[in-house]
CSV table of C-alpha atoms in Angstrom, one decimal:
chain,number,residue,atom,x,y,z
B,241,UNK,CA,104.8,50.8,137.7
B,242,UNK,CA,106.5,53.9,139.3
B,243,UNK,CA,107.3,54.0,142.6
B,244,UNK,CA,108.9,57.5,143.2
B,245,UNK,CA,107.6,60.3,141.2
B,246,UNK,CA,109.3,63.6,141.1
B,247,UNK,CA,107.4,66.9,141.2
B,248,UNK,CA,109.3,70.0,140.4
B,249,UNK,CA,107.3,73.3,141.8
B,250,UNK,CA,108.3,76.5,141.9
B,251,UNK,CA,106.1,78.1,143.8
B,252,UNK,CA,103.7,79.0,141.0
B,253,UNK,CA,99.9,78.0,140.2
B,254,UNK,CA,100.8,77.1,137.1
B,255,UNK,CA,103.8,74.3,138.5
B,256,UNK,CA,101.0,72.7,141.0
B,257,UNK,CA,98.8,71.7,138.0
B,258,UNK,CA,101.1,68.9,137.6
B,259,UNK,CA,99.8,67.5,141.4
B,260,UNK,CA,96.6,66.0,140.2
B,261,UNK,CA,98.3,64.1,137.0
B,262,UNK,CA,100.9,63.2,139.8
B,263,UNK,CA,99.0,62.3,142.5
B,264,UNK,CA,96.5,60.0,140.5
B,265,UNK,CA,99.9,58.2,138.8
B,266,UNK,CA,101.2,57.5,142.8
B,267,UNK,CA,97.9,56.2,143.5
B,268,UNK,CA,97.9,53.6,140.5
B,269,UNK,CA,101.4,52.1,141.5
B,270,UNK,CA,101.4,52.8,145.4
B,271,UNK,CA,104.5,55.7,144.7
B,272,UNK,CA,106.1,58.0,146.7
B,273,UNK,CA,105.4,61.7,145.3
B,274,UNK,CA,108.6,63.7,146.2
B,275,UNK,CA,108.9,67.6,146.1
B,276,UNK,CA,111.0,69.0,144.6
B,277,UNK,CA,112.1,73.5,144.4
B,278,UNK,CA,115.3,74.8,143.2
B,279,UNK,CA,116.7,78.0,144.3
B,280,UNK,CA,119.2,79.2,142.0
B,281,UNK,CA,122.2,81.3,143.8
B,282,UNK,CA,121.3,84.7,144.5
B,283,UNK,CA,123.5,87.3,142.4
B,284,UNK,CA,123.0,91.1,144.1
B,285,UNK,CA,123.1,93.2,141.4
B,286,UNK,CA,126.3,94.9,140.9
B,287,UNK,CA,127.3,97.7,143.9
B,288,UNK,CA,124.6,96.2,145.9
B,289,UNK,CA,124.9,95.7,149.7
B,290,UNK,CA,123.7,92.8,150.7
B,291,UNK,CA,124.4,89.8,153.6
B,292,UNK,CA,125.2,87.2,151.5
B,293,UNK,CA,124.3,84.2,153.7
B,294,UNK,CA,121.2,85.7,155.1
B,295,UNK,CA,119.6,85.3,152.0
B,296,UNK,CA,119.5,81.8,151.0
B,297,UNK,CA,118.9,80.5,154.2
B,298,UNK,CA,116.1,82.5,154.1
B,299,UNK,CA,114.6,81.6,151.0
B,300,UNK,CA,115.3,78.0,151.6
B,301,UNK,CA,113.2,78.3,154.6
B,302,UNK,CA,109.8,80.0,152.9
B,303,UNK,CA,110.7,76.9,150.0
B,304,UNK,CA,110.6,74.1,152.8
B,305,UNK,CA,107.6,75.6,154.4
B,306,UNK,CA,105.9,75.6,150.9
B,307,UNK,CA,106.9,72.2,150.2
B,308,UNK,CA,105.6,70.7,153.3
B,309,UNK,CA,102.0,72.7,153.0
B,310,UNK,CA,101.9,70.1,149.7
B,311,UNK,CA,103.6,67.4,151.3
B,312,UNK,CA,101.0,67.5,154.2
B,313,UNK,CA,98.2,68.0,152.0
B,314,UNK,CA,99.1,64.9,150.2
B,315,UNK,CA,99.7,62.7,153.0
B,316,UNK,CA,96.2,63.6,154.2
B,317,UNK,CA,95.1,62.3,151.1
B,318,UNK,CA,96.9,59.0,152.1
B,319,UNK,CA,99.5,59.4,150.1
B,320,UNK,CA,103.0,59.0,151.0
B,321,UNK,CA,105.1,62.4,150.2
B,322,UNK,CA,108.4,63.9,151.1
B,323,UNK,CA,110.2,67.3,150.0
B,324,UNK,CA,113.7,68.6,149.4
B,325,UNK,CA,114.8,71.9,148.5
B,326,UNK,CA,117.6,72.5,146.3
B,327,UNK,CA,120.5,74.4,145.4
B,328,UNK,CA,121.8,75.4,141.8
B,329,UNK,CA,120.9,76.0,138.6
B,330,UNK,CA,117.2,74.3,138.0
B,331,UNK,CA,117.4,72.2,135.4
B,332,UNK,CA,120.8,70.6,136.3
B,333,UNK,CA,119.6,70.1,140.1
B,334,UNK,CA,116.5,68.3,139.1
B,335,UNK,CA,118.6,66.0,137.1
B,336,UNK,CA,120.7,65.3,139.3
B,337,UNK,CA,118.3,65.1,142.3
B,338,UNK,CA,116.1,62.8,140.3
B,339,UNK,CA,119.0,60.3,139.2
B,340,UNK,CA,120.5,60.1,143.0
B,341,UNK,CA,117.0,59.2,144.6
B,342,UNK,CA,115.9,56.7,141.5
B,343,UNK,CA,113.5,58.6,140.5
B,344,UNK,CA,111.2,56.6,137.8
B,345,UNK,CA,109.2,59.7,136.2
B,346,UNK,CA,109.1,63.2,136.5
B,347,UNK,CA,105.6,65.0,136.3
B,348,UNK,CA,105.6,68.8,135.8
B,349,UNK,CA,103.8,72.1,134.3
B,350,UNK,CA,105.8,73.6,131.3
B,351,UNK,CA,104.9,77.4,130.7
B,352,UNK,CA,104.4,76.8,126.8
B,353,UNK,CA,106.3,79.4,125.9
B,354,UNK,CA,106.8,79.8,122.0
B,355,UNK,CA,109.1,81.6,119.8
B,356,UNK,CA,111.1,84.6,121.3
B,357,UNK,CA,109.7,84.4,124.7
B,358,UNK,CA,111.7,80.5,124.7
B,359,UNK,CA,114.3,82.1,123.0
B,360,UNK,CA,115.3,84.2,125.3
B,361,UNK,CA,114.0,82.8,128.8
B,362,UNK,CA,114.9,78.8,127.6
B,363,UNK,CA,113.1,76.0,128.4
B,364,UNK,CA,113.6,74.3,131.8
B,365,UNK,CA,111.1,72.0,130.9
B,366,UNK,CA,113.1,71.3,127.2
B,367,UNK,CA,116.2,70.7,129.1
B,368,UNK,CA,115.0,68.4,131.3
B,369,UNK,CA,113.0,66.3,128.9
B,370,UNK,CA,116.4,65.7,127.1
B,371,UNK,CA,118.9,65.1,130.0
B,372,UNK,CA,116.8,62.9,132.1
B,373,UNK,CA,117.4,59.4,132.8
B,374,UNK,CA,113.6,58.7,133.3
B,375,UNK,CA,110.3,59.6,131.4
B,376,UNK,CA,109.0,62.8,131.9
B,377,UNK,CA,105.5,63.8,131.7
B,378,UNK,CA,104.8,67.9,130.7
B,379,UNK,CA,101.6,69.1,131.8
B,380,UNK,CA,100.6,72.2,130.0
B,381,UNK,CA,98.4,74.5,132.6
B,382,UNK,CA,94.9,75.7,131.6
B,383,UNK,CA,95.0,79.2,130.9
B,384,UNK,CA,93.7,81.5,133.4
């Protein structure tokens, strides 16, 4: 069975309707459900001024604070959780997060985007699906 299960949020409703299909998976096989939020670089639009390194540090700092609301959430379910915020571009840094902790499934929400919306925004769900090393199960959200 798994034993760590990789949750990608982003901070949206819609990414923490993949918890429940998650959490009930980690209860079957005793797994670890681990965390996981990407913030992309932070590009000021052009002849912005803007602190550079203020920024990110504190973005990663509401992300980690997120992450651990969830994390202690789960725990007090009796689950055992951890979290990690990352750094790049999202679909790359889940991969590459997921293969360097052995990650045996990832669990999250795709948008369901169709036709020109995908298009243009892409799929970080689609990308994922086809460069990871593990299965990956895509929970669609309930409209609301």
């Amino acid at each position: 069975m798994f034993k760590k299960i990789l949750v990608p949020l982003d901070g949206s409703s819609f990414s923490e309707e993949a918890l429940p299909h998650a959490r009930e998976l980690a209860l079957c096989g005793d797994a670890e459900i681990i965390l996981a939020r990407v913030d992309e670089p932070y590009e000021p639009p052009p002849g912005a001024f803007v602190v550079a390194t203020a920024i990110p540090e504190a973005v990663q700092l509401t992300a980690g604070e997120y992450l651990e609301q969830i994390v202690s959430r789960l725990q007090l379910a009796g689950l055992k959780a951890s979290s990690a915020v990352l750094d790049g571009k999202v679909p790359d840094a889940l991969l590459k997060f997921a293969k360097s902790e052995g990650v045996d499934l990832i669990v999250m929400s795709t948008h369901g985007r169709t036709g020109l919306s995908r298009l243009l925004m892409g799929s970080v769900a689609e990308q994922v699906v086809h460069g990871a090393h593990c299965p990956v199960l895509l929970v669609r959200p309930q409209m609301q």
